[in-house]
Amino acid sequence: VIKDAYTKQILSYVLSDSIVNPTSYREAVTGTTSYTITHNLNENFPIVQAYEQISLSQEIPSSITSTGANSIDIAFINNFDGTIVVIK
């Protein structure tokens, strides 16, 4: 339990800001070699990672293209099933 008023105010701001201004986005994908991910992070050049569903190992896409401040196109050589993580 936080009793200090200043700490409560700072914590409230940090939590509120992370909800209003998110810094990451995750999307589960399955069944094909290319995906369009709408992340809404307002970032033209985000960091993108792909993790395979079963092994949880990171897979390197064959291409990642920023299509604007809020979306990317990501392609793989083979069908990819897993999670795409986009970080601002």
Coordinates of C-alpha atoms in Angstrom, one line a residue, residues 33-87:
T33 CA 3.5 -15.7 -45.0
S34 CA 2.6 -12.0 -44.8
Y35 CA 0.7 -9.8 -42.4
T36 CA -0.3 -6.1 -42.1
I37 CA -0.1 -5.1 -38.4
T38 CA -1.9 -1.9 -37.3
H39 CA -0.1 -1.0 -34.1
N40 CA -1.3 2.6 -33.6
L41 CA 1.9 3.7 -31.8
N42 CA 2.4 6.8 -33.9
E43 CA 6.0 5.7 -34.8
N44 CA 7.3 5.4 -38.4
F45 CA 10.3 3.2 -37.4
P46 CA 9.3 0.8 -34.6
I47 CA 11.2 -2.2 -33.4
V48 CA 9.6 -5.4 -34.6
Q49 CA 10.1 -8.9 -33.3
A50 CA 8.4 -12.2 -34.2
Y51 CA 8.2 -15.1 -31.8
E52 CA 7.2 -18.6 -33.1
Q53 CA 4.0 -20.0 -31.4
I54 CA 5.3 -23.4 -30.3
S55 CA 9.0 -23.0 -29.6
L56 CA 8.7 -19.3 -28.5
S57 CA 11.9 -18.7 -30.4
Q58 CA 12.5 -15.5 -32.3
E59 CA 12.1 -15.7 -36.0
I60 CA 13.6 -13.2 -38.4
P61 CA 11.1 -12.0 -41.0
S62 CA 12.2 -11.8 -44.7
S63 CA 11.0 -8.2 -44.8
I64 CA 9.5 -5.5 -42.6
T65 CA 8.1 -2.3 -44.2
S66 CA 6.7 0.7 -42.3
T67 CA 3.6 1.7 -44.1
G68 CA 3.0 4.8 -42.0
A69 CA 3.2 5.9 -38.4
N70 CA 0.6 3.3 -37.3
S71 CA 1.2 0.2 -39.3
I72 CA 3.7 -2.2 -40.8
D73 CA 3.8 -5.0 -43.4
I74 CA 5.8 -8.0 -42.3
A75 CA 6.7 -11.0 -44.5
F76 CA 8.2 -14.5 -43.9
I77 CA 9.7 -17.0 -46.3
N78 CA 7.4 -19.8 -44.9
N79 CA 4.0 -19.6 -43.1
F80 CA 4.4 -18.0 -39.7
D81 CA 2.3 -18.8 -36.7
G82 CA 3.2 -16.8 -33.6
T83 CA 3.2 -13.4 -32.0
I84 CA 4.4 -10.1 -33.6
V85 CA 5.7 -7.6 -31.1
V86 CA 6.0 -3.9 -32.1
I87 CA 7.8 -1.5 -29.8

